[in-house]
Amino acid sequence: MRPDTSSLDRWFSVPQPRPTAPMQLFCLPWAGAGAGAFQGWAAAAGPGLEVLPLVLPGREGRFSEPFGIDIGELTDAVSARADRPYAIYGHSMGGRLGFEVTRELTRRGQPLPRRLYLGGCRPPDHVEPLAELSEVSDEELLGRLIELGGLPEELLAEPELCELLLPVLRADFTWLHEYVYQPGPPIEVPIEAFAGADDKSISVEAMRGWARHTSAGFTLSVEPGGHFFLRERRDHILDRVRA
Protein backbone atom coordinates (compact mmCIF):
# COMPACT_ATOMS: atom_id res chain seq x y z
CA MET A 1 0.00 0.00 0.00
CA ARG A 2 1.36 3.40 -0.96
CA PRO A 3 1.52 6.01 1.83
CA ASP A 4 -0.95 8.90 1.56
CA THR A 5 0.47 12.33 0.77
CA SER A 6 0.51 13.56 4.37
CA SER A 7 2.35 10.50 5.68
CA LEU A 8 4.70 10.51 2.69
CA ASP A 9 5.82 14.09 3.26
CA ARG A 10 7.29 13.29 6.66
CA TRP A 11 9.81 10.93 5.05
CA PHE A 12 11.61 13.62 3.05
CA SER A 13 13.44 16.88 3.48
CA VAL A 14 13.19 18.77 0.20
CA PRO A 15 14.81 22.20 0.61
CA GLN A 16 14.67 22.84 -3.14
CA PRO A 17 11.82 20.98 -4.85
CA ARG A 18 12.49 20.46 -8.55
CA PRO A 19 9.42 18.72 -9.95
CA THR A 20 10.61 19.25 -13.54
CA ALA A 21 14.16 17.93 -13.01
CA PRO A 22 14.71 14.86 -15.19
CA MET A 23 16.32 12.85 -12.36
CA GLN A 24 15.82 12.26 -8.63
CA LEU A 25 18.45 11.30 -6.06
CA PHE A 26 17.31 9.71 -2.79
CA CYS A 27 19.91 10.05 -0.02
CA LEU A 28 20.20 7.77 3.02
CA PRO A 29 22.38 8.84 5.98
CA TRP A 30 24.87 7.09 8.21
CA ALA A 31 24.07 5.86 11.74
CA GLY A 32 22.88 8.62 14.03
CA ALA A 33 22.44 11.13 11.22
CA GLY A 34 19.39 12.52 9.50
CA ALA A 35 18.50 14.39 6.36
CA GLY A 36 20.74 17.22 7.59
CA ALA A 37 23.72 15.05 6.68
CA PHE A 38 23.06 16.11 3.09
CA GLN A 39 22.69 19.83 3.77
CA GLY A 40 23.78 21.81 0.73
CA TRP A 41 23.41 18.91 -1.71
CA ALA A 42 20.20 20.25 -3.27
CA ALA A 43 21.73 23.65 -3.98
CA ALA A 44 24.91 22.09 -5.36
CA ALA A 45 23.04 19.60 -7.56
CA GLY A 46 21.72 22.16 -10.03
CA PRO A 47 18.41 22.27 -11.87
CA GLY A 48 18.75 18.85 -13.50
CA LEU A 49 18.63 16.84 -10.27
CA GLU A 50 16.09 16.80 -7.42
CA VAL A 51 17.82 15.75 -4.18
CA LEU A 52 15.58 13.97 -1.66
CA PRO A 53 17.26 13.17 1.69
CA LEU A 54 15.20 10.76 3.76
CA VAL A 55 14.10 11.60 7.29
CA LEU A 56 14.21 8.44 9.38
CA PRO A 57 11.92 7.91 12.41
CA GLY A 58 12.97 9.46 15.71
CA ARG A 59 14.94 12.41 14.36
CA GLU A 60 14.47 15.91 12.96
CA GLY A 61 10.83 16.48 11.95
CA ARG A 62 9.99 12.96 13.20
CA PHE A 63 11.54 13.47 16.62
CA SER A 64 8.38 12.43 18.48
CA GLU A 65 8.11 9.09 16.65
CA PRO A 66 9.60 5.85 17.98
CA PHE A 67 13.05 4.95 16.71
CA GLY A 68 13.29 2.13 14.27
CA ILE A 69 14.18 1.21 10.71
CA ASP A 70 11.78 -0.81 8.61
CA ILE A 71 12.94 -1.68 5.09
CA GLY A 72 9.37 -2.19 3.92
CA GLU A 73 8.35 1.30 5.03
CA LEU A 74 11.49 2.82 3.51
CA THR A 75 10.70 1.09 0.25
CA ASP A 76 7.09 2.30 0.36
CA ALA A 77 8.31 5.89 0.75
CA VAL A 78 10.89 5.74 -2.04
CA SER A 79 8.58 3.98 -4.51
CA ALA A 80 5.74 6.43 -3.80
CA ARG A 81 7.97 9.50 -4.22
CA ALA A 82 9.89 8.25 -7.29
CA ASP A 83 7.92 9.74 -10.17
CA ARG A 84 10.72 9.78 -12.77
CA PRO A 85 14.13 8.13 -13.30
CA TYR A 86 16.02 8.05 -10.00
CA ALA A 87 19.13 6.89 -8.19
CA ILE A 88 19.95 6.16 -4.54
CA TYR A 89 23.00 7.32 -2.57
CA GLY A 90 23.64 5.75 0.82
CA HIS A 91 26.58 6.45 3.11
CA SER A 92 27.84 3.91 5.65
CA MET A 93 24.67 2.47 7.24
CA GLY A 94 22.70 4.30 4.57
CA GLY A 95 24.42 2.23 1.91
CA ARG A 96 23.17 -0.98 3.46
CA LEU A 97 19.68 0.53 3.67
CA GLY A 98 19.83 1.53 0.01
CA PHE A 99 20.88 -1.98 -1.00
CA GLU A 100 18.04 -3.60 0.94
CA VAL A 101 15.51 -1.11 -0.46
CA THR A 102 16.69 -1.99 -3.97
CA ARG A 103 16.30 -5.70 -3.22
CA GLU A 104 12.78 -5.12 -1.89
CA LEU A 105 11.84 -3.09 -4.97
CA THR A 106 13.10 -6.01 -7.07
CA ARG A 107 10.96 -8.50 -5.12
CA ARG A 108 7.91 -6.29 -5.63
CA GLY A 109 8.52 -5.83 -9.35
CA GLN A 110 8.58 -2.04 -8.94
CA PRO A 111 10.74 0.42 -10.93
CA LEU A 112 14.37 0.16 -9.85
CA PRO A 113 16.90 2.95 -9.42
CA ARG A 114 19.09 3.63 -12.43
CA ARG A 115 22.11 3.30 -10.17
CA LEU A 116 22.96 2.59 -6.54
CA TYR A 117 25.71 4.83 -5.15
CA LEU A 118 27.44 3.65 -1.96
CA GLY A 119 29.93 5.51 0.20
CA GLY A 120 32.07 4.03 2.99
CA CYS A 121 29.82 0.99 3.28
CA ARG A 122 30.84 -2.60 3.97
CA PRO A 123 29.24 -5.25 1.72
CA PRO A 124 26.18 -6.83 3.34
CA ASP A 125 27.69 -10.31 3.59
CA HIS A 126 30.54 -8.93 5.74
CA VAL A 127 30.23 -8.51 9.48
CA GLU A 128 30.03 -4.80 10.30
CA PRO A 129 32.53 -4.10 13.14
CA LEU A 130 30.83 -0.78 13.93
CA ALA A 131 27.74 -2.75 14.98
CA GLU A 132 29.50 -3.54 18.27
CA LEU A 133 28.98 0.11 19.21
CA SER A 134 25.42 -0.79 20.14
CA GLU A 135 26.80 -2.48 23.26
CA VAL A 136 29.54 -0.12 24.48
CA SER A 137 29.26 2.66 27.05
CA ASP A 138 28.03 6.12 26.08
CA GLU A 139 31.54 7.50 26.49
CA GLU A 140 33.12 4.89 24.23
CA LEU A 141 30.38 5.23 21.64
CA LEU A 142 30.84 8.98 21.35
CA GLY A 143 34.62 8.67 21.48
CA ARG A 144 34.75 6.17 18.63
CA LEU A 145 32.54 8.34 16.44
CA ILE A 146 34.64 11.41 17.18
CA GLU A 147 37.73 9.41 16.20
CA LEU A 148 36.10 8.48 12.88
CA GLY A 149 35.22 12.11 12.22
CA GLY A 150 31.47 11.63 12.51
CA LEU A 151 31.07 13.93 15.52
CA PRO A 152 32.90 17.09 16.60
CA GLU A 153 34.98 16.72 19.76
CA GLU A 154 33.27 19.82 21.16
CA LEU A 155 30.08 17.75 21.47
CA LEU A 156 31.39 16.16 24.67
CA ALA A 157 31.10 19.55 26.36
CA GLU A 158 27.37 19.69 25.54
CA PRO A 159 25.66 17.05 27.73
CA GLU A 160 22.17 18.06 26.61
CA LEU A 161 23.07 17.49 22.96
CA CYS A 162 24.67 14.15 23.84
CA GLU A 163 21.49 13.13 25.64
CA LEU A 164 19.45 13.85 22.50
CA LEU A 165 21.88 12.14 20.14
CA LEU A 166 22.64 8.92 22.03
CA PRO A 167 19.21 7.25 21.62
CA VAL A 168 19.38 7.80 17.84
CA LEU A 169 22.88 6.34 17.69
CA ARG A 170 21.93 3.33 19.78
CA ALA A 171 18.83 2.62 17.70
CA ASP A 172 20.82 2.71 14.45
CA PHE A 173 23.73 0.64 15.71
CA THR A 174 21.23 -1.86 17.14
CA TRP A 175 19.74 -2.19 13.64
CA LEU A 176 23.23 -2.85 12.27
CA HIS A 177 23.92 -5.34 15.07
CA GLU A 178 20.70 -7.26 14.36
CA TYR A 179 21.04 -7.14 10.58
CA VAL A 180 21.41 -10.58 9.00
CA TYR A 181 22.24 -10.80 5.31
CA GLN A 182 19.89 -13.12 3.43
CA PRO A 183 21.70 -14.55 0.37
CA GLY A 184 20.00 -13.89 -2.92
CA PRO A 185 20.66 -13.07 -6.55
CA PRO A 186 22.71 -9.96 -7.27
CA ILE A 187 20.68 -6.84 -8.00
CA GLU A 188 20.14 -5.84 -11.61
CA VAL A 189 21.23 -2.28 -10.87
CA PRO A 190 24.74 -0.89 -11.46
CA ILE A 191 26.64 -0.11 -8.25
CA GLU A 192 29.07 2.79 -8.09
CA ALA A 193 31.01 2.80 -4.84
CA PHE A 194 33.16 5.47 -3.20
CA ALA A 195 35.84 4.61 -0.64
CA GLY A 196 37.85 6.95 1.57
CA ALA A 197 41.57 6.40 1.08
CA ASP A 198 42.14 6.94 4.81
CA ASP A 199 38.94 5.37 6.11
CA LYS A 200 39.75 3.61 9.40
CA SER A 201 36.51 1.62 9.47
CA ILE A 202 36.53 -0.02 6.03
CA SER A 203 39.33 -0.65 3.58
CA VAL A 204 39.29 0.01 -0.13
CA GLU A 205 39.73 -3.72 -0.71
CA ALA A 206 36.65 -4.52 1.39
CA MET A 207 34.61 -2.05 -0.68
CA ARG A 208 35.49 -4.03 -3.80
CA GLY A 209 33.33 -6.82 -2.41
CA TRP A 210 30.23 -4.98 -3.60
CA ALA A 211 31.04 -6.21 -7.13
CA ARG A 212 29.54 -9.61 -6.35
CA HIS A 213 26.20 -8.05 -5.37
CA THR A 214 25.33 -6.64 -8.79
CA SER A 215 24.90 -8.20 -12.21
CA ALA A 216 24.73 -4.82 -13.96
CA GLY A 217 28.25 -3.45 -13.51
CA PHE A 218 30.45 -2.18 -10.68
CA THR A 219 32.87 0.72 -10.36
CA LEU A 220 34.88 1.95 -7.38
CA SER A 221 36.36 5.40 -6.86
CA VAL A 222 38.93 6.02 -4.12
CA GLU A 223 38.47 9.47 -2.62
CA PRO A 224 40.89 11.49 -0.49
CA GLY A 225 39.81 11.54 3.14
CA GLY A 226 38.48 9.29 5.86
CA HIS A 227 35.08 7.74 6.53
CA PHE A 228 33.20 11.00 5.97
CA PHE A 229 34.96 12.00 2.77
CA LEU A 230 31.57 12.95 1.27
CA ARG A 231 31.70 16.32 3.03
CA GLU A 232 34.66 17.46 0.97
CA ARG A 233 33.81 15.37 -2.10
CA ARG A 234 30.13 16.29 -2.39
CA ASP A 235 30.53 18.07 -5.71
CA HIS A 236 32.52 15.19 -7.19
CA ILE A 237 29.86 12.68 -6.12
CA LEU A 238 27.10 14.84 -7.61
CA ASP A 239 29.11 15.14 -10.83
CA ARG A 240 29.16 11.33 -11.01
CA VAL A 241 25.40 11.16 -10.45
CA ARG A 242 24.68 13.75 -13.13
CA ALA A 243 26.97 11.91 -15.53
GROMACS .gro file of C-alpha atoms in nm:
model
  243
    1MET     CA    1   0.000   0.000   0.000
    2ARG     CA    2   0.136   0.340  -0.096
    3PRO     CA    3   0.152   0.601   0.183
    4ASP     CA    4  -0.095   0.890   0.156
    5THR     CA    5   0.047   1.233   0.077
    6SER     CA    6   0.051   1.356   0.437
    7SER     CA    7   0.235   1.050   0.568
    8LEU     CA    8   0.470   1.051   0.269
    9ASP     CA    9   0.582   1.409   0.326
   10ARG     CA   10   0.729   1.329   0.666
   11TRP     CA   11   0.981   1.093   0.505
   12PHE     CA   12   1.161   1.362   0.305
   13SER     CA   13   1.344   1.688   0.348
   14VAL     CA   14   1.319   1.877   0.020
   15PRO     CA   15   1.481   2.220   0.061
   16GLN     CA   16   1.467   2.284  -0.314
   17PRO     CA   17   1.182   2.098  -0.485
   18ARG     CA   18   1.249   2.046  -0.855
   19PRO     CA   19   0.942   1.872  -0.995
   20THR     CA   20   1.061   1.925  -1.354
   21ALA     CA   21   1.416   1.793  -1.301
   22PRO     CA   22   1.471   1.486  -1.519
   23MET     CA   23   1.632   1.285  -1.236
   24GLN     CA   24   1.582   1.226  -0.863
   25LEU     CA   25   1.845   1.130  -0.606
   26PHE     CA   26   1.731   0.971  -0.279
   27CYS     CA   27   1.991   1.005  -0.002
   28LEU     CA   28   2.020   0.777   0.302
   29PRO     CA   29   2.238   0.884   0.598
   30TRP     CA   30   2.487   0.709   0.821
   31ALA     CA   31   2.407   0.586   1.174
   32GLY     CA   32   2.288   0.862   1.403
   33ALA     CA   33   2.244   1.113   1.122
   34GLY     CA   34   1.939   1.252   0.950
   35ALA     CA   35   1.850   1.439   0.636
   36GLY     CA   36   2.074   1.722   0.759
   37ALA     CA   37   2.372   1.505   0.668
   38PHE     CA   38   2.306   1.611   0.309
   39GLN     CA   39   2.269   1.983   0.377
   40GLY     CA   40   2.378   2.181   0.073
   41TRP     CA   41   2.341   1.891  -0.171
   42ALA     CA   42   2.020   2.025  -0.327
   43ALA     CA   43   2.173   2.365  -0.398
   44ALA     CA   44   2.491   2.209  -0.536
   45ALA     CA   45   2.304   1.960  -0.756
   46GLY     CA   46   2.172   2.216  -1.003
   47PRO     CA   47   1.841   2.227  -1.187
   48GLY     CA   48   1.875   1.885  -1.350
   49LEU     CA   49   1.863   1.684  -1.027
   50GLU     CA   50   1.609   1.680  -0.742
   51VAL     CA   51   1.782   1.575  -0.418
   52LEU     CA   52   1.558   1.397  -0.166
   53PRO     CA   53   1.726   1.317   0.169
   54LEU     CA   54   1.520   1.076   0.376
   55VAL     CA   55   1.410   1.160   0.729
   56LEU     CA   56   1.421   0.844   0.938
   57PRO     CA   57   1.192   0.791   1.241
   58GLY     CA   58   1.297   0.946   1.571
   59ARG     CA   59   1.494   1.241   1.436
   60GLU     CA   60   1.447   1.591   1.296
   61GLY     CA   61   1.083   1.648   1.195
   62ARG     CA   62   0.999   1.296   1.320
   63PHE     CA   63   1.154   1.347   1.662
   64SER     CA   64   0.838   1.243   1.848
   65GLU     CA   65   0.811   0.909   1.665
   66PRO     CA   66   0.960   0.585   1.798
   67PHE     CA   67   1.305   0.495   1.671
   68GLY     CA   68   1.329   0.213   1.427
   69ILE     CA   69   1.418   0.121   1.071
   70ASP     CA   70   1.178  -0.081   0.861
   71ILE     CA   71   1.294  -0.168   0.509
   72GLY     CA   72   0.937  -0.219   0.392
   73GLU     CA   73   0.835   0.130   0.503
   74LEU     CA   74   1.149   0.282   0.351
   75THR     CA   75   1.070   0.109   0.025
   76ASP     CA   76   0.709   0.230   0.036
   77ALA     CA   77   0.831   0.589   0.075
   78VAL     CA   78   1.089   0.574  -0.204
   79SER     CA   79   0.858   0.398  -0.451
   80ALA     CA   80   0.574   0.643  -0.380
   81ARG     CA   81   0.797   0.950  -0.422
   82ALA     CA   82   0.989   0.825  -0.729
   83ASP     CA   83   0.792   0.974  -1.017
   84ARG     CA   84   1.072   0.978  -1.277
   85PRO     CA   85   1.413   0.813  -1.330
   86TYR     CA   86   1.602   0.805  -1.000
   87ALA     CA   87   1.913   0.689  -0.819
   88ILE     CA   88   1.995   0.616  -0.454
   89TYR     CA   89   2.300   0.732  -0.257
   90GLY     CA   90   2.364   0.575   0.082
   91HIS     CA   91   2.658   0.645   0.311
   92SER     CA   92   2.784   0.391   0.565
   93MET     CA   93   2.467   0.247   0.724
   94GLY     CA   94   2.270   0.430   0.457
   95GLY     CA   95   2.442   0.223   0.191
   96ARG     CA   96   2.317  -0.098   0.346
   97LEU     CA   97   1.968   0.053   0.367
   98GLY     CA   98   1.983   0.153   0.001
   99PHE     CA   99   2.088  -0.198  -0.100
  100GLU     CA  100   1.804  -0.360   0.094
  101VAL     CA  101   1.551  -0.111  -0.046
  102THR     CA  102   1.669  -0.199  -0.397
  103ARG     CA  103   1.630  -0.570  -0.322
  104GLU     CA  104   1.278  -0.512  -0.189
  105LEU     CA  105   1.184  -0.309  -0.497
  106THR     CA  106   1.310  -0.601  -0.707
  107ARG     CA  107   1.096  -0.850  -0.512
  108ARG     CA  108   0.791  -0.629  -0.563
  109GLY     CA  109   0.852  -0.583  -0.935
  110GLN     CA  110   0.858  -0.204  -0.894
  111PRO     CA  111   1.074   0.042  -1.093
  112LEU     CA  112   1.437   0.016  -0.985
  113PRO     CA  113   1.690   0.295  -0.942
  114ARG     CA  114   1.909   0.363  -1.243
  115ARG     CA  115   2.211   0.330  -1.017
  116LEU     CA  116   2.296   0.259  -0.654
  117TYR     CA  117   2.571   0.483  -0.515
  118LEU     CA  118   2.744   0.365  -0.196
  119GLY     CA  119   2.993   0.551   0.020
  120GLY     CA  120   3.207   0.403   0.299
  121CYS     CA  121   2.982   0.099   0.328
  122ARG     CA  122   3.084  -0.260   0.397
  123PRO     CA  123   2.924  -0.525   0.172
  124PRO     CA  124   2.618  -0.683   0.334
  125ASP     CA  125   2.769  -1.031   0.359
  126HIS     CA  126   3.054  -0.893   0.574
  127VAL     CA  127   3.023  -0.851   0.948
  128GLU     CA  128   3.003  -0.480   1.030
  129PRO     CA  129   3.253  -0.410   1.314
  130LEU     CA  130   3.083  -0.078   1.393
  131ALA     CA  131   2.774  -0.275   1.498
  132GLU     CA  132   2.950  -0.354   1.827
  133LEU     CA  133   2.898   0.011   1.921
  134SER     CA  134   2.542  -0.079   2.014
  135GLU     CA  135   2.680  -0.248   2.326
  136VAL     CA  136   2.954  -0.012   2.448
  137SER     CA  137   2.926   0.266   2.705
  138ASP     CA  138   2.803   0.612   2.608
  139GLU     CA  139   3.154   0.750   2.649
  140GLU     CA  140   3.312   0.489   2.423
  141LEU     CA  141   3.038   0.523   2.164
  142LEU     CA  142   3.084   0.898   2.135
  143GLY     CA  143   3.462   0.867   2.148
  144ARG     CA  144   3.475   0.617   1.863
  145LEU     CA  145   3.254   0.834   1.644
  146ILE     CA  146   3.464   1.141   1.718
  147GLU     CA  147   3.773   0.941   1.620
  148LEU     CA  148   3.610   0.848   1.288
  149GLY     CA  149   3.522   1.211   1.222
  150GLY     CA  150   3.147   1.163   1.251
  151LEU     CA  151   3.107   1.393   1.552
  152PRO     CA  152   3.290   1.709   1.660
  153GLU     CA  153   3.498   1.672   1.976
  154GLU     CA  154   3.327   1.982   2.116
  155LEU     CA  155   3.008   1.775   2.147
  156LEU     CA  156   3.139   1.616   2.467
  157ALA     CA  157   3.110   1.955   2.636
  158GLU     CA  158   2.737   1.969   2.554
  159PRO     CA  159   2.566   1.705   2.773
  160GLU     CA  160   2.217   1.806   2.661
  161LEU     CA  161   2.307   1.749   2.296
  162CYS     CA  162   2.467   1.415   2.384
  163GLU     CA  163   2.149   1.313   2.564
  164LEU     CA  164   1.945   1.385   2.250
  165LEU     CA  165   2.188   1.214   2.014
  166LEU     CA  166   2.264   0.892   2.203
  167PRO     CA  167   1.921   0.725   2.162
  168VAL     CA  168   1.938   0.780   1.784
  169LEU     CA  169   2.288   0.634   1.769
  170ARG     CA  170   2.193   0.333   1.978
  171ALA     CA  171   1.883   0.262   1.770
  172ASP     CA  172   2.082   0.271   1.445
  173PHE     CA  173   2.373   0.064   1.571
  174THR     CA  174   2.123  -0.186   1.714
  175TRP     CA  175   1.974  -0.219   1.364
  176LEU     CA  176   2.323  -0.285   1.227
  177HIS     CA  177   2.392  -0.534   1.507
  178GLU     CA  178   2.070  -0.726   1.436
  179TYR     CA  179   2.104  -0.714   1.058
  180VAL     CA  180   2.141  -1.058   0.900
  181TYR     CA  181   2.224  -1.080   0.531
  182GLN     CA  182   1.989  -1.312   0.343
  183PRO     CA  183   2.170  -1.455   0.037
  184GLY     CA  184   2.000  -1.389  -0.292
  185PRO     CA  185   2.066  -1.307  -0.655
  186PRO     CA  186   2.271  -0.996  -0.727
  187ILE     CA  187   2.068  -0.684  -0.800
  188GLU     CA  188   2.014  -0.584  -1.161
  189VAL     CA  189   2.123  -0.228  -1.087
  190PRO     CA  190   2.474  -0.089  -1.146
  191ILE     CA  191   2.664  -0.011  -0.825
  192GLU     CA  192   2.907   0.279  -0.809
  193ALA     CA  193   3.101   0.280  -0.484
  194PHE     CA  194   3.316   0.547  -0.320
  195ALA     CA  195   3.584   0.461  -0.064
  196GLY     CA  196   3.785   0.695   0.157
  197ALA     CA  197   4.157   0.640   0.108
  198ASP     CA  198   4.214   0.694   0.481
  199ASP     CA  199   3.894   0.537   0.611
  200LYS     CA  200   3.975   0.361   0.940
  201SER     CA  201   3.651   0.162   0.947
  202ILE     CA  202   3.653  -0.002   0.603
  203SER     CA  203   3.933  -0.065   0.358
  204VAL     CA  204   3.929   0.001  -0.013
  205GLU     CA  205   3.973  -0.372  -0.071
  206ALA     CA  206   3.665  -0.452   0.139
  207MET     CA  207   3.461  -0.205  -0.068
  208ARG     CA  208   3.549  -0.403  -0.380
  209GLY     CA  209   3.333  -0.682  -0.241
  210TRP     CA  210   3.023  -0.498  -0.360
  211ALA     CA  211   3.104  -0.621  -0.713
  212ARG     CA  212   2.954  -0.961  -0.635
  213HIS     CA  213   2.620  -0.805  -0.537
  214THR     CA  214   2.533  -0.664  -0.879
  215SER     CA  215   2.490  -0.820  -1.221
  216ALA     CA  216   2.473  -0.482  -1.396
  217GLY     CA  217   2.825  -0.345  -1.351
  218PHE     CA  218   3.045  -0.218  -1.068
  219THR     CA  219   3.287   0.072  -1.036
  220LEU     CA  220   3.488   0.195  -0.738
  221SER     CA  221   3.636   0.540  -0.686
  222VAL     CA  222   3.893   0.602  -0.412
  223GLU     CA  223   3.847   0.947  -0.262
  224PRO     CA  224   4.089   1.149  -0.049
  225GLY     CA  225   3.981   1.154   0.314
  226GLY     CA  226   3.848   0.929   0.586
  227HIS     CA  227   3.508   0.774   0.653
  228PHE     CA  228   3.320   1.100   0.597
  229PHE     CA  229   3.496   1.200   0.277
  230LEU     CA  230   3.157   1.295   0.127
  231ARG     CA  231   3.170   1.632   0.303
  232GLU     CA  232   3.466   1.746   0.097
  233ARG     CA  233   3.381   1.537  -0.210
  234ARG     CA  234   3.013   1.629  -0.239
  235ASP     CA  235   3.053   1.807  -0.571
  236HIS     CA  236   3.252   1.519  -0.719
  237ILE     CA  237   2.986   1.268  -0.612
  238LEU     CA  238   2.710   1.484  -0.761
  239ASP     CA  239   2.911   1.514  -1.083
  240ARG     CA  240   2.916   1.133  -1.101
  241VAL     CA  241   2.540   1.116  -1.045
  242ARG     CA  242   2.468   1.375  -1.313
  243ALA     CA  243   2.697   1.191  -1.553
   0.00000   0.00000   0.00000
